[in-house]
Amino acid sequence: MVIKIQKSYPSVKGTLDYNFRKVSSGTASVIGTCGMQKIEDAREIFGIYERRNIRTKNLSLQISINPNPEEEREQLTDEEAFDLAKELMARMGYGNQPFLVFKHQDIERTHYHIVSVRVNEKGRKINDSNEKRKLQKAMQKLADRYRFTIGNESEKKKEKKKPERKDTEQKPSDIRQRCLEKFYSILEYDTKTFGQFSAVAESKGLKLTDISEDRDGQPCITLQYQDLENNDIR
């Protein structure tokens, strides 16, 4: 099993929207929540925490849980997956935070996403020092109980390469989705000019180019984007 802390963004909104779009498309579901009475309360609750933020730059927390599809004993029931998520959050210092656990079935390999916020109810950042080490220690403590073998990054890369060779159609959609997440995170900033907007975009690994032109005598605003991590232009 590979459990990984995903990249953090200035707001939980983009991460939450990404997961809820999966739910709307029928390829994901919410298997549990903490700190909220209804799933529909998530945006409001995270928004309250973010507005109380004192000086934390990146507020989103997303942890992915990836059971090995080739190991039958690693496959989790929804209850087990939610219990594992709760124990991970508690051992990493996020046990009192509101969070949701999403079950993703958009690819052959079922996996899970924990989505939360990095500041507490007073707007102060949760201590994230040695966060990866805390995660590894938590996995070591929980491995026997949840019947998994701890996977490493090299194993994860091998897993990624296999489906990419078989399904070349998946890579462009992944790039587009990543760019959309970056674009949504940029909208959280109060920029006044295209130059400012473009500078923020580039800091996120996304290069924007204004290629607007008149079409049929009407002004048309068009942006071309390039994922700087993959040198892929759209």
JSON list of C-alpha atoms in Angstrom, two decimals:
[
{"chain": "A", "resi": 1, "resn": "MET", "atom": "CA", "xyz": [0.00, 0.00, 0.00]},
{"chain": "A", "resi": 2, "resn": "VAL", "atom": "CA", "xyz": [1.15, 3.49, -0.79]},
{"chain": "A", "resi": 3, "resn": "ILE", "atom": "CA", "xyz": [-0.11, 6.35, 1.39]},
{"chain": "A", "resi": 4, "resn": "LYS", "atom": "CA", "xyz": [1.03, 9.79, 0.31]},
{"chain": "A", "resi": 5, "resn": "ILE", "atom": "CA", "xyz": [0.53, 13.42, 1.33]},
{"chain": "A", "resi": 6, "resn": "GLN", "atom": "CA", "xyz": [-0.47, 15.28, -1.83]},
{"chain": "A", "resi": 7, "resn": "LYS", "atom": "CA", "xyz": [0.63, 18.78, -2.81]},
{"chain": "A", "resi": 8, "resn": "SER", "atom": "CA", "xyz": [-0.95, 21.53, -0.72]},
{"chain": "A", "resi": 9, "resn": "TYR", "atom": "CA", "xyz": [-2.76, 24.56, -2.23]},
{"chain": "A", "resi": 10, "resn": "PRO", "atom": "CA", "xyz": [-3.75, 28.02, -0.87]},
{"chain": "A", "resi": 11, "resn": "SER", "atom": "CA", "xyz": [-7.37, 26.91, -0.48]},
{"chain": "A", "resi": 12, "resn": "VAL", "atom": "CA", "xyz": [-9.25, 23.65, 0.11]},
{"chain": "A", "resi": 13, "resn": "LYS", "atom": "CA", "xyz": [-11.77, 24.73, -2.55]},
{"chain": "A", "resi": 14, "resn": "GLY", "atom": "CA", "xyz": [-9.93, 23.33, -5.58]},
{"chain": "A", "resi": 15, "resn": "THR", "atom": "CA", "xyz": [-9.20, 20.00, -3.87]},
{"chain": "A", "resi": 16, "resn": "LEU", "atom": "CA", "xyz": [-12.78, 19.72, -2.64]},
{"chain": "A", "resi": 17, "resn": "ASP", "atom": "CA", "xyz": [-14.23, 20.64, -6.05]},
{"chain": "A", "resi": 18, "resn": "TYR", "atom": "CA", "xyz": [-12.03, 18.03, -7.75]},
{"chain": "A", "resi": 19, "resn": "ASN", "atom": "CA", "xyz": [-13.29, 15.26, -5.48]},
{"chain": "A", "resi": 20, "resn": "PHE", "atom": "CA", "xyz": [-16.94, 16.35, -5.64]},
{"chain": "A", "resi": 21, "resn": "ARG", "atom": "CA", "xyz": [-16.75, 16.39, -9.46]},
{"chain": "A", "resi": 22, "resn": "LYS", "atom": "CA", "xyz": [-15.76, 12.74, -9.24]},
{"chain": "A", "resi": 23, "resn": "VAL", "atom": "CA", "xyz": [-18.78, 12.11, -7.01]},
{"chain": "A", "resi": 24, "resn": "SER", "atom": "CA", "xyz": [-21.08, 13.89, -9.48]},
{"chain": "A", "resi": 25, "resn": "SER", "atom": "CA", "xyz": [-19.72, 11.79, -12.34]},
{"chain": "A", "resi": 26, "resn": "GLY", "atom": "CA", "xyz": [-20.42, 8.59, -10.41]},
{"chain": "A", "resi": 27, "resn": "THR", "atom": "CA", "xyz": [-16.77, 7.56, -10.14]},
{"chain": "A", "resi": 28, "resn": "ALA", "atom": "CA", "xyz": [-16.35, 8.45, -6.45]},
{"chain": "A", "resi": 29, "resn": "SER", "atom": "CA", "xyz": [-18.34, 8.48, -3.22]},
{"chain": "A", "resi": 30, "resn": "VAL", "atom": "CA", "xyz": [-18.00, 9.89, 0.29]},
{"chain": "A", "resi": 31, "resn": "ILE", "atom": "CA", "xyz": [-17.56, 7.04, 2.78]},
{"chain": "A", "resi": 32, "resn": "GLY", "atom": "CA", "xyz": [-17.30, 9.15, 5.92]},
{"chain": "A", "resi": 33, "resn": "THR", "atom": "CA", "xyz": [-16.90, 12.59, 7.48]},
{"chain": "A", "resi": 34, "resn": "CYS", "atom": "CA", "xyz": [-15.62, 14.05, 10.74]},
{"chain": "A", "resi": 35, "resn": "GLY", "atom": "CA", "xyz": [-16.46, 17.42, 12.24]},
{"chain": "A", "resi": 36, "resn": "MET", "atom": "CA", "xyz": [-19.57, 18.02, 10.14]},
{"chain": "A", "resi": 37, "resn": "GLN", "atom": "CA", "xyz": [-23.18, 16.86, 10.35]},
{"chain": "A", "resi": 38, "resn": "LYS", "atom": "CA", "xyz": [-23.76, 16.72, 6.60]},
{"chain": "A", "resi": 39, "resn": "ILE", "atom": "CA", "xyz": [-21.54, 16.33, 3.54]},
{"chain": "A", "resi": 40, "resn": "GLU", "atom": "CA", "xyz": [-23.09, 19.53, 2.20]},
{"chain": "A", "resi": 41, "resn": "ASP", "atom": "CA", "xyz": [-21.59, 21.44, 5.14]},
{"chain": "A", "resi": 42, "resn": "ALA", "atom": "CA", "xyz": [-18.01, 20.80, 3.99]},
{"chain": "A", "resi": 43, "resn": "ARG", "atom": "CA", "xyz": [-17.51, 23.96, 1.90]},
{"chain": "A", "resi": 44, "resn": "GLU", "atom": "CA", "xyz": [-18.98, 26.23, 4.59]},
{"chain": "A", "resi": 45, "resn": "ILE", "atom": "CA", "xyz": [-16.92, 24.64, 7.38]},
{"chain": "A", "resi": 46, "resn": "PHE", "atom": "CA", "xyz": [-13.64, 24.75, 5.48]},
{"chain": "A", "resi": 47, "resn": "GLY", "atom": "CA", "xyz": [-14.43, 28.32, 4.45]},
{"chain": "A", "resi": 48, "resn": "ILE", "atom": "CA", "xyz": [-14.83, 29.35, 8.11]},
{"chain": "A", "resi": 49, "resn": "TYR", "atom": "CA", "xyz": [-11.47, 27.80, 9.01]},
{"chain": "A", "resi": 50, "resn": "GLU", "atom": "CA", "xyz": [-9.76, 29.51, 6.06]},
{"chain": "A", "resi": 51, "resn": "ARG", "atom": "CA", "xyz": [-11.19, 32.92, 6.92]},
{"chain": "A", "resi": 52, "resn": "ARG", "atom": "CA", "xyz": [-9.75, 32.56, 10.42]},
{"chain": "A", "resi": 53, "resn": "ASN", "atom": "CA", "xyz": [-6.32, 31.73, 9.00]},
{"chain": "A", "resi": 54, "resn": "ILE", "atom": "CA", "xyz": [-3.59, 33.89, 10.51]},
{"chain": "A", "resi": 55, "resn": "ARG", "atom": "CA", "xyz": [-0.62, 33.45, 8.17]},
{"chain": "A", "resi": 56, "resn": "THR", "atom": "CA", "xyz": [-0.57, 29.95, 6.69]},
{"chain": "A", "resi": 57, "resn": "LYS", "atom": "CA", "xyz": [0.11, 30.06, 2.94]},
{"chain": "A", "resi": 58, "resn": "ASN", "atom": "CA", "xyz": [-1.09, 26.63, 1.78]},
{"chain": "A", "resi": 59, "resn": "LEU", "atom": "CA", "xyz": [-4.25, 25.45, 3.52]},
{"chain": "A", "resi": 60, "resn": "SER", "atom": "CA", "xyz": [-5.37, 22.28, 1.78]},
{"chain": "A", "resi": 61, "resn": "LEU", "atom": "CA", "xyz": [-4.53, 18.83, 3.11]},
{"chain": "A", "resi": 62, "resn": "GLN", "atom": "CA", "xyz": [-5.08, 15.79, 0.92]},
{"chain": "A", "resi": 63, "resn": "ILE", "atom": "CA", "xyz": [-3.78, 12.31, 1.71]},
{"chain": "A", "resi": 64, "resn": "SER", "atom": "CA", "xyz": [-4.21, 9.47, -0.75]},
{"chain": "A", "resi": 65, "resn": "ILE", "atom": "CA", "xyz": [-4.52, 5.84, 0.36]},
{"chain": "A", "resi": 66, "resn": "ASN", "atom": "CA", "xyz": [-3.64, 3.38, -2.39]},
{"chain": "A", "resi": 67, "resn": "PRO", "atom": "CA", "xyz": [-4.07, -0.35, -1.66]},
{"chain": "A", "resi": 68, "resn": "ASN", "atom": "CA", "xyz": [-2.08, -2.66, -3.93]},
{"chain": "A", "resi": 69, "resn": "PRO", "atom": "CA", "xyz": [-4.65, -4.04, -6.43]},
{"chain": "A", "resi": 70, "resn": "GLU", "atom": "CA", "xyz": [-2.63, -7.25, -6.76]},
{"chain": "A", "resi": 71, "resn": "GLU", "atom": "CA", "xyz": [-2.91, -8.01, -3.03]},
{"chain": "A", "resi": 72, "resn": "GLU", "atom": "CA", "xyz": [-6.37, -9.25, -2.10]},
{"chain": "A", "resi": 73, "resn": "ARG", "atom": "CA", "xyz": [-5.68, -8.89, 1.62]},
{"chain": "A", "resi": 74, "resn": "GLU", "atom": "CA", "xyz": [-5.10, -5.14, 1.19]},
{"chain": "A", "resi": 75, "resn": "GLN", "atom": "CA", "xyz": [-8.57, -4.48, -0.20]},
{"chain": "A", "resi": 76, "resn": "LEU", "atom": "CA", "xyz": [-10.60, -2.52, 2.35]},
{"chain": "A", "resi": 77, "resn": "THR", "atom": "CA", "xyz": [-14.27, -2.32, 3.16]},
{"chain": "A", "resi": 78, "resn": "ASP", "atom": "CA", "xyz": [-15.64, 1.23, 3.37]},
{"chain": "A", "resi": 79, "resn": "GLU", "atom": "CA", "xyz": [-15.72, 0.95, 7.15]},
{"chain": "A", "resi": 80, "resn": "GLU", "atom": "CA", "xyz": [-12.10, -0.23, 7.31]},
{"chain": "A", "resi": 81, "resn": "ALA", "atom": "CA", "xyz": [-10.95, 2.53, 4.94]},
{"chain": "A", "resi": 82, "resn": "PHE", "atom": "CA", "xyz": [-12.68, 5.19, 7.03]},
{"chain": "A", "resi": 83, "resn": "ASP", "atom": "CA", "xyz": [-11.25, 3.76, 10.28]},
{"chain": "A", "resi": 84, "resn": "LEU", "atom": "CA", "xyz": [-7.75, 3.76, 8.71]},
{"chain": "A", "resi": 85, "resn": "ALA", "atom": "CA", "xyz": [-8.22, 7.38, 7.64]},
{"chain": "A", "resi": 86, "resn": "LYS", "atom": "CA", "xyz": [-9.29, 8.41, 11.16]},
{"chain": "A", "resi": 87, "resn": "GLU", "atom": "CA", "xyz": [-6.27, 6.70, 12.72]},
{"chain": "A", "resi": 88, "resn": "LEU", "atom": "CA", "xyz": [-3.87, 8.26, 10.23]},
{"chain": "A", "resi": 89, "resn": "MET", "atom": "CA", "xyz": [-5.28, 11.74, 10.88]},
{"chain": "A", "resi": 90, "resn": "ALA", "atom": "CA", "xyz": [-5.07, 11.28, 14.65]},
{"chain": "A", "resi": 91, "resn": "ARG", "atom": "CA", "xyz": [-1.49, 10.01, 14.58]},
{"chain": "A", "resi": 92, "resn": "MET", "atom": "CA", "xyz": [-0.41, 12.89, 12.34]},
{"chain": "A", "resi": 93, "resn": "GLY", "atom": "CA", "xyz": [-1.95, 15.55, 14.62]},
{"chain": "A", "resi": 94, "resn": "TYR", "atom": "CA", "xyz": [-5.10, 16.21, 12.57]},
{"chain": "A", "resi": 95, "resn": "GLY", "atom": "CA", "xyz": [-7.50, 14.16, 14.67]},
{"chain": "A", "resi": 96, "resn": "ASN", "atom": "CA", "xyz": [-9.58, 17.18, 15.74]},
{"chain": "A", "resi": 97, "resn": "GLN", "atom": "CA", "xyz": [-9.84, 18.60, 12.22]},
{"chain": "A", "resi": 98, "resn": "PRO", "atom": "CA", "xyz": [-12.94, 18.39, 10.02]},
{"chain": "A", "resi": 99, "resn": "PHE", "atom": "CA", "xyz": [-12.35, 16.05, 7.09]},
{"chain": "A", "resi": 100, "resn": "LEU", "atom": "CA", "xyz": [-14.00, 13.88, 4.45]},
{"chain": "A", "resi": 101, "resn": "VAL", "atom": "CA", "xyz": [-12.92, 10.54, 3.04]},
{"chain": "A", "resi": 102, "resn": "PHE", "atom": "CA", "xyz": [-13.61, 9.92, -0.66]},
{"chain": "A", "resi": 103, "resn": "LYS", "atom": "CA", "xyz": [-13.54, 6.50, -2.31]},
{"chain": "A", "resi": 104, "resn": "HIS", "atom": "CA", "xyz": [-12.36, 6.76, -5.92]},
{"chain": "A", "resi": 105, "resn": "GLN", "atom": "CA", "xyz": [-13.19, 4.15, -8.55]},
{"chain": "A", "resi": 106, "resn": "ASP", "atom": "CA", "xyz": [-12.36, 6.20, -11.65]},
{"chain": "A", "resi": 107, "resn": "ILE", "atom": "CA", "xyz": [-9.55, 3.79, -12.57]},
{"chain": "A", "resi": 108, "resn": "GLU", "atom": "CA", "xyz": [-9.17, 0.02, -12.16]},
{"chain": "A", "resi": 109, "resn": "ARG", "atom": "CA", "xyz": [-7.42, 0.51, -8.81]},
{"chain": "A", "resi": 110, "resn": "THR", "atom": "CA", "xyz": [-9.77, 1.59, -5.98]},
{"chain": "A", "resi": 111, "resn": "HIS", "atom": "CA", "xyz": [-8.16, 4.27, -3.83]},
{"chain": "A", "resi": 112, "resn": "TYR", "atom": "CA", "xyz": [-9.13, 6.86, -1.22]},
{"chain": "A", "resi": 113, "resn": "HIS", "atom": "CA", "xyz": [-8.59, 10.58, -0.62]},
{"chain": "A", "resi": 114, "resn": "ILE", "atom": "CA", "xyz": [-8.71, 12.28, 2.78]},
{"chain": "A", "resi": 115, "resn": "VAL", "atom": "CA", "xyz": [-9.47, 16.01, 2.41]},
{"chain": "A", "resi": 116, "resn": "SER", "atom": "CA", "xyz": [-9.02, 18.47, 5.26]},
{"chain": "A", "resi": 117, "resn": "VAL", "atom": "CA", "xyz": [-7.59, 21.88, 6.21]},
{"chain": "A", "resi": 118, "resn": "ARG", "atom": "CA", "xyz": [-4.20, 22.70, 7.75]},
{"chain": "A", "resi": 119, "resn": "VAL", "atom": "CA", "xyz": [-5.34, 25.32, 10.28]},
{"chain": "A", "resi": 120, "resn": "ASN", "atom": "CA", "xyz": [-7.40, 24.75, 13.42]},
{"chain": "A", "resi": 121, "resn": "GLU", "atom": "CA", "xyz": [-10.63, 26.47, 14.47]},
{"chain": "A", "resi": 122, "resn": "LYS", "atom": "CA", "xyz": [-8.60, 29.45, 15.75]},
{"chain": "A", "resi": 123, "resn": "GLY", "atom": "CA", "xyz": [-6.79, 29.91, 12.43]},
{"chain": "A", "resi": 124, "resn": "ARG", "atom": "CA", "xyz": [-3.46, 28.57, 13.70]},
{"chain": "A", "resi": 125, "resn": "LYS", "atom": "CA", "xyz": [-1.50, 26.08, 11.61]},
{"chain": "A", "resi": 126, "resn": "ILE", "atom": "CA", "xyz": [-1.44, 22.45, 12.70]},
{"chain": "A", "resi": 127, "resn": "ASN", "atom": "CA", "xyz": [2.17, 21.46, 13.42]},
{"chain": "A", "resi": 128, "resn": "ASP", "atom": "CA", "xyz": [3.40, 19.77, 10.24]},
{"chain": "A", "resi": 129, "resn": "SER", "atom": "CA", "xyz": [7.06, 19.40, 11.09]},
{"chain": "A", "resi": 130, "resn": "ASN", "atom": "CA", "xyz": [8.44, 15.98, 10.07]},
{"chain": "A", "resi": 131, "resn": "GLU", "atom": "CA", "xyz": [5.06, 15.26, 8.51]},
{"chain": "A", "resi": 132, "resn": "LYS", "atom": "CA", "xyz": [6.31, 12.54, 6.18]},
{"chain": "A", "resi": 133, "resn": "ARG", "atom": "CA", "xyz": [8.12, 10.84, 9.04]},
{"chain": "A", "resi": 134, "resn": "LYS", "atom": "CA", "xyz": [4.94, 10.96, 11.12]},
{"chain": "A", "resi": 135, "resn": "LEU", "atom": "CA", "xyz": [3.07, 9.33, 8.25]},
{"chain": "A", "resi": 136, "resn": "GLN", "atom": "CA", "xyz": [5.65, 6.55, 7.94]},
{"chain": "A", "resi": 137, "resn": "LYS", "atom": "CA", "xyz": [5.50, 5.86, 11.69]},
{"chain": "A", "resi": 138, "resn": "ALA", "atom": "CA", "xyz": [1.71, 5.77, 11.55]},
{"chain": "A", "resi": 139, "resn": "MET", "atom": "CA", "xyz": [1.81, 3.30, 8.65]},
{"chain": "A", "resi": 140, "resn": "GLN", "atom": "CA", "xyz": [4.23, 1.05, 10.54]},
{"chain": "A", "resi": 141, "resn": "LYS", "atom": "CA", "xyz": [1.88, 1.01, 13.53]},
{"chain": "A", "resi": 142, "resn": "LEU", "atom": "CA", "xyz": [-1.21, 0.28, 11.44]},
{"chain": "A", "resi": 143, "resn": "ALA", "atom": "CA", "xyz": [0.17, -2.13, 8.81]},
{"chain": "A", "resi": 144, "resn": "ASP", "atom": "CA", "xyz": [-0.61, -5.36, 10.67]},
{"chain": "A", "resi": 145, "resn": "ARG", "atom": "CA", "xyz": [-4.08, -4.26, 11.76]},
{"chain": "A", "resi": 146, "resn": "TYR", "atom": "CA", "xyz": [-5.12, -3.28, 8.24]},
{"chain": "A", "resi": 147, "resn": "ARG", "atom": "CA", "xyz": [-3.24, -6.12, 6.51]},
{"chain": "A", "resi": 148, "resn": "PHE", "atom": "CA", "xyz": [-1.00, -4.07, 4.23]},
{"chain": "A", "resi": 149, "resn": "THR", "atom": "CA", "xyz": [2.64, -3.97, 3.23]},
{"chain": "A", "resi": 150, "resn": "ILE", "atom": "CA", "xyz": [4.18, -0.51, 3.12]},
{"chain": "A", "resi": 151, "resn": "GLY", "atom": "CA", "xyz": [4.98, 0.46, -0.48]},
{"chain": "A", "resi": 152, "resn": "ASN", "atom": "CA", "xyz": [7.76, 2.87, -1.44]},
{"chain": "A", "resi": 153, "resn": "GLU", "atom": "CA", "xyz": [8.00, 5.55, -4.10]},
{"chain": "A", "resi": 154, "resn": "SER", "atom": "CA", "xyz": [9.89, 3.36, -6.58]},
{"chain": "A", "resi": 155, "resn": "GLU", "atom": "CA", "xyz": [7.12, 0.76, -6.42]},
{"chain": "A", "resi": 156, "resn": "LYS", "atom": "CA", "xyz": [4.53, 3.48, -6.96]},
{"chain": "A", "resi": 157, "resn": "LYS", "atom": "CA", "xyz": [6.34, 4.71, -10.06]},
{"chain": "A", "resi": 158, "resn": "LYS", "atom": "CA", "xyz": [6.32, 1.19, -11.48]},
{"chain": "A", "resi": 159, "resn": "GLU", "atom": "CA", "xyz": [2.59, 0.96, -10.84]},
{"chain": "A", "resi": 160, "resn": "LYS", "atom": "CA", "xyz": [2.05, 4.24, -12.68]},
{"chain": "A", "resi": 161, "resn": "LYS", "atom": "CA", "xyz": [4.07, 3.21, -15.73]},
{"chain": "A", "resi": 162, "resn": "LYS", "atom": "CA", "xyz": [2.11, 0.00, -16.38]},
{"chain": "A", "resi": 163, "resn": "PRO", "atom": "CA", "xyz": [-1.32, 1.55, -17.06]},
{"chain": "A", "resi": 164, "resn": "GLU", "atom": "CA", "xyz": [0.25, 4.42, -19.05]},
{"chain": "A", "resi": 165, "resn": "ARG", "atom": "CA", "xyz": [1.70, 1.98, -21.57]},
{"chain": "A", "resi": 166, "resn": "LYS", "atom": "CA", "xyz": [-1.66, 0.24, -21.94]},
{"chain": "A", "resi": 167, "resn": "ASP", "atom": "CA", "xyz": [-3.85, 3.35, -22.01]},
{"chain": "A", "resi": 168, "resn": "THR", "atom": "CA", "xyz": [-2.27, 6.31, -23.75]},
{"chain": "A", "resi": 169, "resn": "GLU", "atom": "CA", "xyz": [-5.61, 8.16, -23.68]},
{"chain": "A", "resi": 170, "resn": "GLN", "atom": "CA", "xyz": [-5.40, 8.65, -19.91]},
{"chain": "A", "resi": 171, "resn": "LYS", "atom": "CA", "xyz": [-2.27, 10.85, -19.80]},
{"chain": "A", "resi": 172, "resn": "PRO", "atom": "CA", "xyz": [-3.70, 13.97, -21.56]},
{"chain": "A", "resi": 173, "resn": "SER", "atom": "CA", "xyz": [-6.78, 13.94, -19.33]},
{"chain": "A", "resi": 174, "resn": "ASP", "atom": "CA", "xyz": [-4.58, 13.70, -16.25]},
{"chain": "A", "resi": 175, "resn": "ILE", "atom": "CA", "xyz": [-2.59, 16.73, -17.43]},
{"chain": "A", "resi": 176, "resn": "ARG", "atom": "CA", "xyz": [-5.76, 18.71, -18.13]},
{"chain": "A", "resi": 177, "resn": "GLN", "atom": "CA", "xyz": [-7.15, 17.85, -14.69]},
{"chain": "A", "resi": 178, "resn": "ARG", "atom": "CA", "xyz": [-3.92, 18.90, -12.98]},
{"chain": "A", "resi": 179, "resn": "CYS", "atom": "CA", "xyz": [-3.93, 22.18, -14.90]},
{"chain": "A", "resi": 180, "resn": "LEU", "atom": "CA", "xyz": [-7.55, 22.82, -13.90]},
{"chain": "A", "resi": 181, "resn": "GLU", "atom": "CA", "xyz": [-6.70, 22.29, -10.22]},
{"chain": "A", "resi": 182, "resn": "LYS", "atom": "CA", "xyz": [-3.82, 24.75, -10.54]},
{"chain": "A", "resi": 183, "resn": "PHE", "atom": "CA", "xyz": [-6.05, 27.25, -12.37]},
{"chain": "A", "resi": 184, "resn": "TYR", "atom": "CA", "xyz": [-8.73, 27.08, -9.64]},
{"chain": "A", "resi": 185, "resn": "SER", "atom": "CA", "xyz": [-6.11, 27.70, -6.96]},
{"chain": "A", "resi": 186, "resn": "ILE", "atom": "CA", "xyz": [-4.93, 30.82, -8.82]},
{"chain": "A", "resi": 187, "resn": "LEU", "atom": "CA", "xyz": [-8.46, 32.27, -8.72]},
{"chain": "A", "resi": 188, "resn": "GLU", "atom": "CA", "xyz": [-8.14, 32.50, -4.92]},
{"chain": "A", "resi": 189, "resn": "TYR", "atom": "CA", "xyz": [-5.61, 35.33, -5.34]},
{"chain": "A", "resi": 190, "resn": "ASP", "atom": "CA", "xyz": [-6.67, 38.97, -5.66]},
{"chain": "A", "resi": 191, "resn": "THR", "atom": "CA", "xyz": [-4.87, 39.89, -8.90]},
{"chain": "A", "resi": 192, "resn": "LYS", "atom": "CA", "xyz": [-5.58, 43.15, -10.75]},
{"chain": "A", "resi": 193, "resn": "THR", "atom": "CA", "xyz": [-3.81, 42.64, -14.09]},
{"chain": "A", "resi": 194, "resn": "PHE", "atom": "CA", "xyz": [-3.09, 39.78, -16.47]},
{"chain": "A", "resi": 195, "resn": "GLY", "atom": "CA", "xyz": [0.60, 40.20, -15.63]},
{"chain": "A", "resi": 196, "resn": "GLN", "atom": "CA", "xyz": [-0.07, 39.58, -11.93]},
{"chain": "A", "resi": 197, "resn": "PHE", "atom": "CA", "xyz": [-2.38, 36.67, -12.74]},
{"chain": "A", "resi": 198, "resn": "SER", "atom": "CA", "xyz": [0.25, 35.16, -15.05]},
{"chain": "A", "resi": 199, "resn": "ALA", "atom": "CA", "xyz": [2.99, 35.53, -12.40]},
{"chain": "A", "resi": 200, "resn": "VAL", "atom": "CA", "xyz": [0.91, 33.66, -9.82]},
{"chain": "A", "resi": 201, "resn": "ALA", "atom": "CA", "xyz": [0.16, 30.98, -12.43]},
{"chain": "A", "resi": 202, "resn": "GLU", "atom": "CA", "xyz": [3.84, 30.48, -13.18]},
{"chain": "A", "resi": 203, "resn": "SER", "atom": "CA", "xyz": [4.60, 30.10, -9.46]},
{"chain": "A", "resi": 204, "resn": "LYS", "atom": "CA", "xyz": [2.12, 27.22, -9.52]},
{"chain": "A", "resi": 205, "resn": "GLY", "atom": "CA", "xyz": [3.86, 25.55, -12.46]},
{"chain": "A", "resi": 206, "resn": "LEU", "atom": "CA", "xyz": [1.38, 26.81, -15.06]},
{"chain": "A", "resi": 207, "resn": "LYS", "atom": "CA", "xyz": [2.36, 29.19, -17.85]},
{"chain": "A", "resi": 208, "resn": "LEU", "atom": "CA", "xyz": [-0.46, 31.25, -19.39]},
{"chain": "A", "resi": 209, "resn": "THR", "atom": "CA", "xyz": [-0.27, 33.04, -22.73]},
{"chain": "A", "resi": 210, "resn": "ASP", "atom": "CA", "xyz": [-2.90, 35.50, -23.97]},
{"chain": "A", "resi": 211, "resn": "ILE", "atom": "CA", "xyz": [-3.69, 34.51, -27.57]},
{"chain": "A", "resi": 212, "resn": "SER", "atom": "CA", "xyz": [-6.95, 36.46, -27.78]},
{"chain": "A", "resi": 213, "resn": "GLU", "atom": "CA", "xyz": [-8.17, 37.63, -31.17]},
{"chain": "A", "resi": 214, "resn": "ASP", "atom": "CA", "xyz": [-11.31, 38.91, -32.82]},
{"chain": "A", "resi": 215, "resn": "ARG", "atom": "CA", "xyz": [-13.56, 36.25, -34.27]},
{"chain": "A", "resi": 216, "resn": "ASP", "atom": "CA", "xyz": [-16.32, 37.23, -36.67]},
{"chain": "A", "resi": 217, "resn": "GLY", "atom": "CA", "xyz": [-15.79, 40.83, -35.58]},
{"chain": "A", "resi": 218, "resn": "GLN", "atom": "CA", "xyz": [-16.32, 39.99, -31.91]},
{"chain": "A", "resi": 219, "resn": "PRO", "atom": "CA", "xyz": [-13.58, 40.14, -29.22]},
{"chain": "A", "resi": 220, "resn": "CYS", "atom": "CA", "xyz": [-12.69, 36.71, -27.88]},
{"chain": "A", "resi": 221, "resn": "ILE", "atom": "CA", "xyz": [-10.50, 36.10, -24.80]},
{"chain": "A", "resi": 222, "resn": "THR", "atom": "CA", "xyz": [-8.41, 32.95, -25.14]},
{"chain": "A", "resi": 223, "resn": "LEU", "atom": "CA", "xyz": [-5.68, 31.63, -22.85]},
{"chain": "A", "resi": 224, "resn": "GLN", "atom": "CA", "xyz": [-3.15, 29.01, -23.82]},
{"chain": "A", "resi": 225, "resn": "TYR", "atom": "CA", "xyz": [-1.61, 27.11, -20.93]},
{"chain": "A", "resi": 226, "resn": "GLN", "atom": "CA", "xyz": [1.54, 25.07, -20.52]},
{"chain": "A", "resi": 227, "resn": "ASP", "atom": "CA", "xyz": [2.16, 22.60, -17.72]},
{"chain": "A", "resi": 228, "resn": "LEU", "atom": "CA", "xyz": [5.75, 23.46, -16.83]},
{"chain": "A", "resi": 229, "resn": "GLU", "atom": "CA", "xyz": [6.22, 20.12, -15.08]},
{"chain": "A", "resi": 230, "resn": "ASN", "atom": "CA", "xyz": [5.52, 18.19, -18.27]},
{"chain": "A", "resi": 231, "resn": "ASN", "atom": "CA", "xyz": [6.25, 20.79, -20.99]},
{"chain": "A", "resi": 232, "resn": "ASP", "atom": "CA", "xyz": [2.80, 20.05, -22.38]},
{"chain": "A", "resi": 233, "resn": "ILE", "atom": "CA", "xyz": [0.92, 22.89, -24.12]},
{"chain": "A", "resi": 234, "resn": "ARG", "atom": "CA", "xyz": [-2.88, 23.11, -24.39]}
]
